[in-house]
Amino acid sequence: MVLVFGPKIMLLLPIWLMGVALHRGRPVVPAMLAWPCVIAPIVIYLVARYLELQRYAWWFNTKLPFEPYWSSGFAWLYFVGVLVSIHLIGFRCLRDADWILALERPIRWLASQSMSLYLFQFPLICFFAGLVPMPSRPVLRGVIIIAATLVSVHLLARVSEARKSQWRRVLHAGATPIGAKVVRPKPV
């Protein structure tokens, strides 16, 4: 994989693997630790940001035999990935709470667009940053860029993620005539 993708992007592989482990392993903690797992990572993150600990993570870049470019600060990203993982494990234990069940519909709606957000947010932010002029109020510019990006991601999700079963059928139909073996994904 390193030969195909290169070492720079592979630096981020442990973060992706954390997500896979959370999804497939479905780890849980005792109920009494659920709220600490939800709250503690947020507090730790805010304290770490206040202390500007992320600047120390750049030291790890100097120990690499190559320039990490987009993967710079990978050590900080590992730290944040662990905090997010703990946070999500805590929420998993609270998933049957009445207040979460009341929010199930909007949570599922937002989750149905998460892959589109992951795929499209960076190019869209760059696009709108180049499109929106620099006003005297940079906060307003930021709000416009973020709002335009979120609306665009929602619209793109309507033709991508919302129609994934249709796209899957088209891709399978296109792959079958050329002799490709179609592997049906297992339901999660």
Short mmCIF file of N, CA and C in Angstrom, two decimals:
data_model
loop_
_atom_site.label_atom_id
_atom_site.label_comp_id
_atom_site.label_asym_id
_atom_site.label_seq_id
_atom_site.Cartn_x
_atom_site.Cartn_y
_atom_site.Cartn_z
N MET A 1 0.83 -1.20 0.00
CA MET A 1 0.00 0.00 0.00
C MET A 1 0.87 1.26 0.00
N VAL A 2 1.97 1.21 0.73
CA VAL A 2 2.85 2.37 0.77
C VAL A 2 3.40 2.66 -0.61
N LEU A 3 3.72 1.61 -1.38
CA LEU A 3 4.23 1.81 -2.73
C LEU A 3 3.19 2.45 -3.63
N VAL A 4 1.91 2.10 -3.44
CA VAL A 4 0.85 2.65 -4.28
C VAL A 4 0.47 4.06 -3.84
N PHE A 5 0.22 4.24 -2.55
CA PHE A 5 -0.31 5.52 -2.06
C PHE A 5 0.77 6.47 -1.57
N GLY A 6 1.90 5.95 -1.21
CA GLY A 6 2.98 6.79 -0.70
C GLY A 6 2.93 6.92 0.81
N PRO A 7 4.06 7.22 1.40
CA PRO A 7 4.13 7.26 2.87
C PRO A 7 3.39 8.44 3.49
N LYS A 8 3.21 9.53 2.75
CA LYS A 8 2.58 10.71 3.34
C LYS A 8 1.13 10.45 3.72
N ILE A 9 0.38 9.89 2.81
CA ILE A 9 -1.03 9.61 3.10
C ILE A 9 -1.15 8.44 4.07
N MET A 10 -0.18 7.52 4.03
CA MET A 10 -0.23 6.36 4.93
C MET A 10 -0.03 6.77 6.39
N LEU A 11 0.55 7.96 6.62
CA LEU A 11 0.68 8.46 7.99
C LEU A 11 -0.68 8.61 8.66
N LEU A 12 -1.71 8.83 7.87
CA LEU A 12 -3.05 9.02 8.42
C LEU A 12 -3.83 7.71 8.55
N LEU A 13 -3.27 6.62 8.07
CA LEU A 13 -3.95 5.32 8.14
C LEU A 13 -4.38 4.94 9.55
N PRO A 14 -3.57 5.15 10.59
CA PRO A 14 -4.05 4.78 11.93
C PRO A 14 -5.35 5.48 12.34
N ILE A 15 -5.56 6.69 11.88
CA ILE A 15 -6.80 7.40 12.20
C ILE A 15 -7.98 6.72 11.52
N TRP A 16 -7.82 6.36 10.27
CA TRP A 16 -8.89 5.67 9.56
C TRP A 16 -9.16 4.31 10.21
N LEU A 17 -8.09 3.63 10.64
CA LEU A 17 -8.24 2.33 11.28
C LEU A 17 -9.00 2.45 12.60
N MET A 18 -8.83 3.57 13.30
CA MET A 18 -9.61 3.80 14.53
C MET A 18 -11.10 3.79 14.20
N GLY A 19 -11.48 4.46 13.11
CA GLY A 19 -12.87 4.49 12.70
C GLY A 19 -13.39 3.10 12.33
N VAL A 20 -12.57 2.33 11.63
CA VAL A 20 -12.97 0.97 11.26
C VAL A 20 -13.14 0.12 12.52
N ALA A 21 -12.20 0.25 13.46
CA ALA A 21 -12.29 -0.53 14.70
C ALA A 21 -13.55 -0.16 15.49
N LEU A 22 -13.89 1.13 15.51
CA LEU A 22 -15.11 1.55 16.21
C LEU A 22 -16.35 0.97 15.54
N HIS A 23 -16.36 1.00 14.22
CA HIS A 23 -17.53 0.52 13.48
C HIS A 23 -17.68 -0.99 13.58
N ARG A 24 -16.59 -1.70 13.36
CA ARG A 24 -16.67 -3.16 13.32
C ARG A 24 -16.63 -3.80 14.71
N GLY A 25 -15.80 -3.25 15.58
CA GLY A 25 -15.65 -3.84 16.90
C GLY A 25 -16.76 -3.46 17.86
N ARG A 26 -17.37 -2.31 17.63
CA ARG A 26 -18.45 -1.80 18.48
C ARG A 26 -18.11 -1.91 19.98
N PRO A 27 -16.97 -1.32 20.37
CA PRO A 27 -16.60 -1.40 21.79
C PRO A 27 -17.58 -0.64 22.67
N VAL A 28 -17.74 -1.11 23.89
CA VAL A 28 -18.61 -0.46 24.86
C VAL A 28 -17.85 -0.31 26.17
N VAL A 29 -18.32 0.60 26.98
CA VAL A 29 -17.78 0.79 28.33
C VAL A 29 -18.94 0.61 29.30
N PRO A 30 -18.65 0.37 30.57
CA PRO A 30 -19.74 0.28 31.55
C PRO A 30 -20.57 1.57 31.55
N ALA A 31 -21.85 1.44 31.83
CA ALA A 31 -22.77 2.58 31.79
C ALA A 31 -22.29 3.74 32.64
N MET A 32 -21.65 3.46 33.77
CA MET A 32 -21.20 4.54 34.64
C MET A 32 -20.07 5.35 34.03
N LEU A 33 -19.41 4.82 32.98
CA LEU A 33 -18.33 5.55 32.31
C LEU A 33 -18.79 6.25 31.03
N ALA A 34 -20.05 6.07 30.66
CA ALA A 34 -20.53 6.65 29.40
C ALA A 34 -20.39 8.17 29.39
N TRP A 35 -20.94 8.85 30.39
CA TRP A 35 -20.85 10.32 30.41
C TRP A 35 -19.41 10.82 30.53
N PRO A 36 -18.57 10.22 31.39
CA PRO A 36 -17.17 10.65 31.39
C PRO A 36 -16.50 10.50 30.02
N CYS A 37 -16.84 9.42 29.29
CA CYS A 37 -16.27 9.23 27.95
C CYS A 37 -16.78 10.27 26.96
N VAL A 38 -17.99 10.77 27.18
CA VAL A 38 -18.54 11.81 26.30
C VAL A 38 -17.91 13.16 26.61
N ILE A 39 -17.79 13.48 27.89
CA ILE A 39 -17.38 14.83 28.30
C ILE A 39 -15.86 15.00 28.38
N ALA A 40 -15.15 14.01 28.93
CA ALA A 40 -13.70 14.15 29.15
C ALA A 40 -12.92 14.48 27.87
N PRO A 41 -13.18 13.82 26.73
CA PRO A 41 -12.42 14.17 25.53
C PRO A 41 -12.61 15.63 25.10
N ILE A 42 -13.80 16.17 25.30
CA ILE A 42 -14.04 17.57 24.94
C ILE A 42 -13.20 18.48 25.83
N VAL A 43 -13.21 18.20 27.13
CA VAL A 43 -12.44 19.01 28.08
C VAL A 43 -10.94 18.89 27.79
N ILE A 44 -10.47 17.67 27.56
CA ILE A 44 -9.06 17.45 27.27
C ILE A 44 -8.66 18.19 25.99
N TYR A 45 -9.50 18.12 24.98
CA TYR A 45 -9.20 18.81 23.72
C TYR A 45 -9.11 20.32 23.94
N LEU A 46 -10.08 20.89 24.65
CA LEU A 46 -10.07 22.34 24.88
C LEU A 46 -8.85 22.77 25.69
N VAL A 47 -8.49 21.99 26.69
CA VAL A 47 -7.28 22.30 27.47
C VAL A 47 -6.04 22.20 26.59
N ALA A 48 -5.95 21.16 25.78
CA ALA A 48 -4.80 20.98 24.88
C ALA A 48 -4.70 22.14 23.89
N ARG A 49 -5.84 22.59 23.37
CA ARG A 49 -5.82 23.74 22.45
C ARG A 49 -5.40 25.01 23.18
N TYR A 50 -5.93 25.21 24.38
CA TYR A 50 -5.57 26.38 25.16
C TYR A 50 -4.06 26.41 25.45
N LEU A 51 -3.50 25.24 25.75
CA LEU A 51 -2.07 25.14 26.01
C LEU A 51 -1.23 25.08 24.74
N GLU A 52 -1.92 25.10 23.59
CA GLU A 52 -1.28 25.06 22.27
C GLU A 52 -0.38 23.84 22.11
N LEU A 53 -0.85 22.71 22.60
CA LEU A 53 -0.07 21.48 22.52
C LEU A 53 0.11 20.98 21.09
N GLN A 54 -0.77 21.41 20.19
CA GLN A 54 -0.65 20.94 18.80
C GLN A 54 0.66 21.38 18.17
N ARG A 55 1.24 22.47 18.65
CA ARG A 55 2.51 22.91 18.06
C ARG A 55 3.64 21.94 18.39
N TYR A 56 3.52 21.21 19.50
CA TYR A 56 4.54 20.22 19.85
C TYR A 56 4.45 18.98 18.96
N ALA A 57 3.29 18.75 18.40
CA ALA A 57 3.12 17.60 17.51
C ALA A 57 3.94 17.76 16.24
N TRP A 58 4.24 18.99 15.86
CA TRP A 58 5.02 19.23 14.65
C TRP A 58 6.44 18.70 14.79
N TRP A 59 6.91 18.52 16.03
CA TRP A 59 8.25 17.98 16.26
C TRP A 59 8.38 16.61 15.60
N PHE A 60 7.31 15.81 15.62
CA PHE A 60 7.35 14.48 15.02
C PHE A 60 7.61 14.54 13.52
N ASN A 61 7.18 15.63 12.88
CA ASN A 61 7.44 15.79 11.44
C ASN A 61 8.93 15.80 11.15
N THR A 62 9.71 16.39 12.06
CA THR A 62 11.16 16.51 11.84
C THR A 62 11.86 15.17 11.94
N LYS A 63 11.22 14.17 12.49
CA LYS A 63 11.83 12.84 12.65
C LYS A 63 11.56 11.92 11.46
N LEU A 64 10.79 12.41 10.50
CA LEU A 64 10.47 11.60 9.32
C LEU A 64 11.55 11.77 8.26
N PRO A 65 11.79 10.73 7.46
CA PRO A 65 12.78 10.86 6.39
C PRO A 65 12.23 11.55 5.13
N PHE A 66 11.03 12.08 5.22
CA PHE A 66 10.39 12.76 4.10
C PHE A 66 9.54 13.89 4.65
N GLU A 67 9.13 14.80 3.77
CA GLU A 67 8.26 15.91 4.16
C GLU A 67 6.81 15.43 4.10
N PRO A 68 6.06 15.51 5.21
CA PRO A 68 4.71 14.94 5.22
C PRO A 68 3.65 15.77 4.50
N TYR A 69 3.91 17.04 4.18
CA TYR A 69 2.96 17.92 3.50
C TYR A 69 1.58 17.87 4.13
N TRP A 70 0.56 17.31 3.41
CA TRP A 70 -0.82 17.31 3.90
C TRP A 70 -0.98 16.51 5.19
N SER A 71 -0.05 15.64 5.47
CA SER A 71 -0.14 14.84 6.69
C SER A 71 0.65 15.46 7.85
N SER A 72 1.10 16.69 7.67
CA SER A 72 1.82 17.38 8.74
C SER A 72 0.95 17.44 9.99
N GLY A 73 1.59 17.34 11.12
CA GLY A 73 0.83 17.36 12.36
C GLY A 73 0.11 16.05 12.63
N PHE A 74 0.58 14.97 12.01
CA PHE A 74 -0.09 13.67 12.16
C PHE A 74 -0.18 13.24 13.61
N ALA A 75 0.81 13.58 14.43
CA ALA A 75 0.78 13.18 15.85
C ALA A 75 -0.40 13.85 16.56
N TRP A 76 -0.65 15.13 16.24
CA TRP A 76 -1.80 15.83 16.82
C TRP A 76 -3.10 15.17 16.34
N LEU A 77 -3.13 14.79 15.07
CA LEU A 77 -4.32 14.14 14.53
C LEU A 77 -4.56 12.78 15.18
N TYR A 78 -3.50 12.06 15.53
CA TYR A 78 -3.66 10.80 16.28
C TYR A 78 -4.32 11.09 17.63
N PHE A 79 -3.82 12.12 18.30
CA PHE A 79 -4.35 12.51 19.61
C PHE A 79 -5.84 12.84 19.51
N VAL A 80 -6.19 13.66 18.52
CA VAL A 80 -7.59 14.04 18.32
C VAL A 80 -8.42 12.80 17.95
N GLY A 81 -7.86 11.92 17.13
CA GLY A 81 -8.57 10.70 16.76
C GLY A 81 -8.89 9.82 17.95
N VAL A 82 -7.96 9.71 18.89
CA VAL A 82 -8.21 8.93 20.11
C VAL A 82 -9.31 9.59 20.93
N LEU A 83 -9.27 10.93 21.05
CA LEU A 83 -10.31 11.63 21.80
C LEU A 83 -11.68 11.44 21.17
N VAL A 84 -11.76 11.56 19.86
CA VAL A 84 -13.04 11.37 19.16
C VAL A 84 -13.53 9.94 19.35
N SER A 85 -12.62 8.98 19.28
CA SER A 85 -13.00 7.57 19.48
C SER A 85 -13.60 7.35 20.86
N ILE A 86 -12.96 7.88 21.88
CA ILE A 86 -13.48 7.74 23.25
C ILE A 86 -14.85 8.40 23.36
N HIS A 87 -14.98 9.58 22.76
CA HIS A 87 -16.25 10.31 22.76
C HIS A 87 -17.37 9.47 22.13
N LEU A 88 -17.08 8.87 20.99
CA LEU A 88 -18.08 8.07 20.29
C LEU A 88 -18.43 6.79 21.06
N ILE A 89 -17.44 6.20 21.71
CA ILE A 89 -17.72 5.02 22.53
C ILE A 89 -18.68 5.39 23.66
N GLY A 90 -18.47 6.55 24.27
CA GLY A 90 -19.38 7.00 25.32
C GLY A 90 -20.79 7.19 24.79
N PHE A 91 -20.91 7.81 23.62
CA PHE A 91 -22.24 8.01 23.04
C PHE A 91 -22.90 6.69 22.67
N ARG A 92 -22.10 5.71 22.25
CA ARG A 92 -22.68 4.41 21.90
C ARG A 92 -23.41 3.83 23.11
N CYS A 93 -22.85 4.03 24.30
CA CYS A 93 -23.49 3.50 25.51
C CYS A 93 -24.76 4.27 25.88
N LEU A 94 -24.90 5.47 25.36
CA LEU A 94 -26.08 6.29 25.67
C LEU A 94 -27.15 6.20 24.58
N ARG A 95 -26.92 5.38 23.57
CA ARG A 95 -27.80 5.39 22.40
C ARG A 95 -29.25 5.05 22.69
N ASP A 96 -29.53 4.38 23.78
CA ASP A 96 -30.92 4.05 24.11
C ASP A 96 -31.56 5.05 25.06
N ALA A 97 -30.83 6.11 25.39
CA ALA A 97 -31.39 7.14 26.27
C ALA A 97 -32.54 7.85 25.55
N ASP A 98 -33.56 8.24 26.31
CA ASP A 98 -34.75 8.87 25.72
C ASP A 98 -34.41 10.11 24.91
N TRP A 99 -33.50 10.96 25.41
CA TRP A 99 -33.19 12.19 24.69
C TRP A 99 -32.46 11.92 23.38
N ILE A 100 -31.70 10.83 23.30
CA ILE A 100 -31.05 10.48 22.04
C ILE A 100 -32.08 9.90 21.08
N LEU A 101 -32.97 9.06 21.60
CA LEU A 101 -34.00 8.49 20.73
C LEU A 101 -34.89 9.59 20.16
N ALA A 102 -35.12 10.66 20.92
CA ALA A 102 -35.91 11.78 20.42
C ALA A 102 -35.18 12.51 19.29
N LEU A 103 -33.85 12.42 19.27
CA LEU A 103 -33.05 13.09 18.23
C LEU A 103 -32.65 12.14 17.11
N GLU A 104 -33.16 10.92 17.13
CA GLU A 104 -32.73 9.91 16.17
C GLU A 104 -32.92 10.35 14.71
N ARG A 105 -34.06 10.93 14.42
CA ARG A 105 -34.33 11.31 13.03
C ARG A 105 -33.34 12.35 12.50
N PRO A 106 -33.12 13.49 13.21
CA PRO A 106 -32.12 14.44 12.69
C PRO A 106 -30.70 13.88 12.69
N ILE A 107 -30.38 13.01 13.66
CA ILE A 107 -29.05 12.40 13.67
C ILE A 107 -28.86 11.53 12.44
N ARG A 108 -29.87 10.72 12.12
CA ARG A 108 -29.77 9.87 10.93
C ARG A 108 -29.71 10.70 9.65
N TRP A 109 -30.45 11.81 9.61
CA TRP A 109 -30.42 12.69 8.43
C TRP A 109 -29.02 13.27 8.24
N LEU A 110 -28.43 13.75 9.32
CA LEU A 110 -27.07 14.28 9.24
C LEU A 110 -26.07 13.19 8.87
N ALA A 111 -26.22 12.01 9.48
CA ALA A 111 -25.31 10.91 9.20
C ALA A 111 -25.41 10.46 7.75
N SER A 112 -26.57 10.61 7.14
CA SER A 112 -26.74 10.19 5.75
C SER A 112 -25.96 11.06 4.78
N GLN A 113 -25.39 12.14 5.27
CA GLN A 113 -24.61 13.04 4.42
C GLN A 113 -23.13 13.09 4.82
N SER A 114 -22.73 12.23 5.74
CA SER A 114 -21.38 12.32 6.28
C SER A 114 -20.30 11.97 5.25
N MET A 115 -20.55 10.98 4.38
CA MET A 115 -19.55 10.64 3.37
C MET A 115 -19.41 11.77 2.36
N SER A 116 -20.50 12.40 1.99
CA SER A 116 -20.43 13.54 1.08
C SER A 116 -19.66 14.69 1.73
N LEU A 117 -19.89 14.91 3.00
CA LEU A 117 -19.14 15.96 3.71
C LEU A 117 -17.66 15.63 3.70
N TYR A 118 -17.32 14.39 3.96
CA TYR A 118 -15.92 13.95 3.96
C TYR A 118 -15.28 14.15 2.58
N LEU A 119 -16.00 13.76 1.53
CA LEU A 119 -15.43 13.81 0.19
C LEU A 119 -15.37 15.22 -0.41
N PHE A 120 -16.41 16.01 -0.19
CA PHE A 120 -16.55 17.26 -0.94
C PHE A 120 -16.17 18.52 -0.18
N GLN A 121 -16.05 18.46 1.16
CA GLN A 121 -15.88 19.70 1.91
C GLN A 121 -14.62 20.46 1.54
N PHE A 122 -13.48 19.81 1.40
CA PHE A 122 -12.24 20.55 1.13
C PHE A 122 -12.25 21.22 -0.25
N PRO A 123 -12.61 20.49 -1.33
CA PRO A 123 -12.65 21.18 -2.63
C PRO A 123 -13.67 22.32 -2.67
N LEU A 124 -14.80 22.12 -1.98
CA LEU A 124 -15.82 23.18 -1.97
C LEU A 124 -15.35 24.39 -1.17
N ILE A 125 -14.69 24.17 -0.04
CA ILE A 125 -14.17 25.30 0.73
C ILE A 125 -13.17 26.08 -0.11
N CYS A 126 -12.28 25.38 -0.80
CA CYS A 126 -11.30 26.05 -1.68
C CYS A 126 -12.01 26.82 -2.79
N PHE A 127 -13.02 26.20 -3.38
CA PHE A 127 -13.77 26.86 -4.46
C PHE A 127 -14.43 28.14 -3.97
N PHE A 128 -15.17 28.05 -2.86
CA PHE A 128 -15.87 29.24 -2.36
C PHE A 128 -14.91 30.28 -1.80
N ALA A 129 -13.77 29.84 -1.26
CA ALA A 129 -12.77 30.80 -0.78
C ALA A 129 -12.22 31.62 -1.94
N GLY A 130 -12.10 31.00 -3.10
CA GLY A 130 -11.65 31.73 -4.28
C GLY A 130 -12.74 32.58 -4.90
N LEU A 131 -13.98 32.22 -4.66
CA LEU A 131 -15.12 32.91 -5.25
C LEU A 131 -15.58 34.10 -4.42
N VAL A 132 -15.56 33.96 -3.11
CA VAL A 132 -16.07 35.00 -2.22
C VAL A 132 -14.96 36.05 -2.01
N PRO A 133 -15.24 37.32 -2.33
CA PRO A 133 -14.20 38.34 -2.19
C PRO A 133 -13.84 38.58 -0.73
N MET A 134 -12.67 39.13 -0.53
CA MET A 134 -12.19 39.43 0.83
C MET A 134 -12.87 40.71 1.31
N PRO A 135 -13.84 40.59 2.22
CA PRO A 135 -14.48 41.79 2.74
C PRO A 135 -13.68 42.37 3.91
N SER A 136 -14.14 43.49 4.40
CA SER A 136 -13.48 44.08 5.56
C SER A 136 -13.79 43.28 6.82
N ARG A 137 -14.80 42.39 6.74
CA ARG A 137 -15.16 41.52 7.87
C ARG A 137 -14.85 40.07 7.51
N PRO A 138 -13.69 39.57 7.90
CA PRO A 138 -13.34 38.20 7.54
C PRO A 138 -14.25 37.15 8.17
N VAL A 139 -14.86 37.45 9.32
CA VAL A 139 -15.78 36.49 9.95
C VAL A 139 -16.99 36.28 9.04
N LEU A 140 -17.51 37.35 8.46
CA LEU A 140 -18.64 37.24 7.54
C LEU A 140 -18.25 36.38 6.33
N ARG A 141 -17.06 36.58 5.81
CA ARG A 141 -16.58 35.78 4.68
C ARG A 141 -16.54 34.31 5.07
N GLY A 142 -16.02 34.02 6.26
CA GLY A 142 -15.96 32.64 6.73
C GLY A 142 -17.33 32.01 6.86
N VAL A 143 -18.28 32.77 7.38
CA VAL A 143 -19.65 32.27 7.53
C VAL A 143 -20.25 31.97 6.15
N ILE A 144 -20.02 32.85 5.19
CA ILE A 144 -20.55 32.64 3.84
C ILE A 144 -19.94 31.39 3.22
N ILE A 145 -18.63 31.22 3.36
CA ILE A 145 -17.94 30.06 2.79
C ILE A 145 -18.45 28.78 3.42
N ILE A 146 -18.59 28.76 4.75
CA ILE A 146 -19.08 27.56 5.44
C ILE A 146 -20.52 27.26 5.06
N ALA A 147 -21.36 28.28 5.02
CA ALA A 147 -22.77 28.07 4.66
C ALA A 147 -22.89 27.55 3.22
N ALA A 148 -22.16 28.16 2.30
CA ALA A 148 -22.22 27.71 0.91
C ALA A 148 -21.70 26.28 0.78
N THR A 149 -20.67 25.94 1.53
CA THR A 149 -20.12 24.58 1.50
C THR A 149 -21.14 23.58 2.03
N LEU A 150 -21.79 23.89 3.15
CA LEU A 150 -22.76 22.96 3.73
C LEU A 150 -23.97 22.77 2.82
N VAL A 151 -24.45 23.85 2.21
CA VAL A 151 -25.58 23.73 1.27
C VAL A 151 -25.16 22.88 0.07
N SER A 152 -23.97 23.13 -0.44
CA SER A 152 -23.48 22.35 -1.59
C SER A 152 -23.31 20.88 -1.25
N VAL A 153 -22.77 20.60 -0.07
CA VAL A 153 -22.60 19.20 0.36
C VAL A 153 -23.98 18.53 0.44
N HIS A 154 -24.96 19.24 0.99
CA HIS A 154 -26.31 18.68 1.08
C HIS A 154 -26.85 18.35 -0.32
N LEU A 155 -26.68 19.26 -1.25
CA LEU A 155 -27.17 19.02 -2.61
C LEU A 155 -26.43 17.87 -3.29
N LEU A 156 -25.13 17.81 -3.09
CA LEU A 156 -24.36 16.71 -3.66
C LEU A 156 -24.73 15.37 -3.02
N ALA A 157 -25.03 15.38 -1.73
CA ALA A 157 -25.45 14.15 -1.05
C ALA A 157 -26.76 13.63 -1.63
N ARG A 158 -27.60 14.52 -2.11
CA ARG A 158 -28.89 14.11 -2.69
C ARG A 158 -28.69 13.28 -3.95
N VAL A 159 -27.60 13.53 -4.69
CA VAL A 159 -27.37 12.77 -5.93
C VAL A 159 -26.28 11.72 -5.76
N SER A 160 -25.64 11.69 -4.62
CA SER A 160 -24.60 10.67 -4.42
C SER A 160 -25.02 9.70 -3.32
N GLU A 161 -24.89 10.10 -2.08
CA GLU A 161 -25.19 9.19 -0.96
C GLU A 161 -26.64 8.73 -0.92
N ALA A 162 -27.56 9.64 -1.19
CA ALA A 162 -28.98 9.28 -1.11
C ALA A 162 -29.36 8.26 -2.18
N ARG A 163 -28.56 8.16 -3.21
CA ARG A 163 -28.85 7.24 -4.31
C ARG A 163 -27.79 6.13 -4.42
N LYS A 164 -27.16 5.79 -3.31
CA LYS A 164 -26.06 4.83 -3.38
C LYS A 164 -26.49 3.46 -3.88
N SER A 165 -27.72 3.03 -3.56
CA SER A 165 -28.15 1.72 -4.07
C SER A 165 -28.34 1.77 -5.58
N GLN A 166 -28.80 2.90 -6.11
CA GLN A 166 -28.93 3.04 -7.56
C GLN A 166 -27.56 3.07 -8.22
N TRP A 167 -26.61 3.79 -7.64
CA TRP A 167 -25.25 3.84 -8.17
C TRP A 167 -24.61 2.45 -8.12
N ARG A 168 -24.86 1.71 -7.05
CA ARG A 168 -24.31 0.36 -6.91
C ARG A 168 -24.82 -0.53 -8.03
N ARG A 169 -26.14 -0.46 -8.33
CA ARG A 169 -26.71 -1.27 -9.41
C ARG A 169 -26.08 -0.91 -10.76
N VAL A 170 -25.89 0.38 -11.01
CA VAL A 170 -25.29 0.81 -12.28
C VAL A 170 -23.86 0.29 -12.39
N LEU A 171 -23.10 0.41 -11.31
CA LEU A 171 -21.71 -0.05 -11.33
C LEU A 171 -21.63 -1.56 -11.47
N HIS A 172 -22.52 -2.29 -10.80
CA HIS A 172 -22.52 -3.75 -10.93
C HIS A 172 -22.92 -4.15 -12.34
N ALA A 173 -23.91 -3.48 -12.92
CA ALA A 173 -24.34 -3.79 -14.29
C ALA A 173 -23.22 -3.51 -15.27
N GLY A 174 -22.45 -2.46 -15.03
CA GLY A 174 -21.34 -2.13 -15.91
C GLY A 174 -20.17 -3.09 -15.75
N ALA A 175 -19.98 -3.63 -14.55
CA ALA A 175 -18.85 -4.52 -14.30
C ALA A 175 -19.13 -5.94 -14.77
N THR A 176 -20.37 -6.38 -14.75
CA THR A 176 -20.71 -7.75 -15.09
C THR A 176 -20.38 -8.11 -16.55
N PRO A 177 -20.68 -7.26 -17.55
CA PRO A 177 -20.38 -7.65 -18.93
C PRO A 177 -18.90 -7.86 -19.22
N ILE A 178 -18.03 -7.22 -18.47
CA ILE A 178 -16.61 -7.39 -18.76
C ILE A 178 -16.00 -8.54 -17.94
N GLY A 179 -16.86 -9.33 -17.34
CA GLY A 179 -16.40 -10.54 -16.67
C GLY A 179 -15.96 -10.34 -15.23
N ALA A 180 -16.26 -9.18 -14.68
CA ALA A 180 -15.87 -8.92 -13.29
C ALA A 180 -16.78 -9.69 -12.35
N LYS A 181 -16.20 -10.20 -11.30
CA LYS A 181 -16.98 -10.88 -10.28
C LYS A 181 -17.60 -9.81 -9.38
N VAL A 182 -18.90 -9.83 -9.25
CA VAL A 182 -19.61 -8.85 -8.42
C VAL A 182 -19.73 -9.42 -7.01
N VAL A 183 -19.18 -8.71 -6.07
CA VAL A 183 -19.25 -9.13 -4.67
C VAL A 183 -20.32 -8.29 -3.99
N ARG A 184 -21.32 -8.96 -3.46
CA ARG A 184 -22.40 -8.26 -2.77
C ARG A 184 -21.95 -7.90 -1.36
N PRO A 185 -22.10 -6.63 -0.98
CA PRO A 185 -21.69 -6.27 0.37
C PRO A 185 -22.63 -6.88 1.40
N LYS A 186 -22.03 -7.25 2.54
CA LYS A 186 -22.84 -7.80 3.63
C LYS A 186 -23.54 -6.66 4.34
N PRO A 187 -24.80 -6.86 4.71
CA PRO A 187 -25.49 -5.80 5.46
C PRO A 187 -24.84 -5.59 6.81
N VAL A 188 -24.81 -4.34 7.23
CA VAL A 188 -24.19 -3.98 8.51
C VAL A 188 -25.20 -4.01 9.60
#
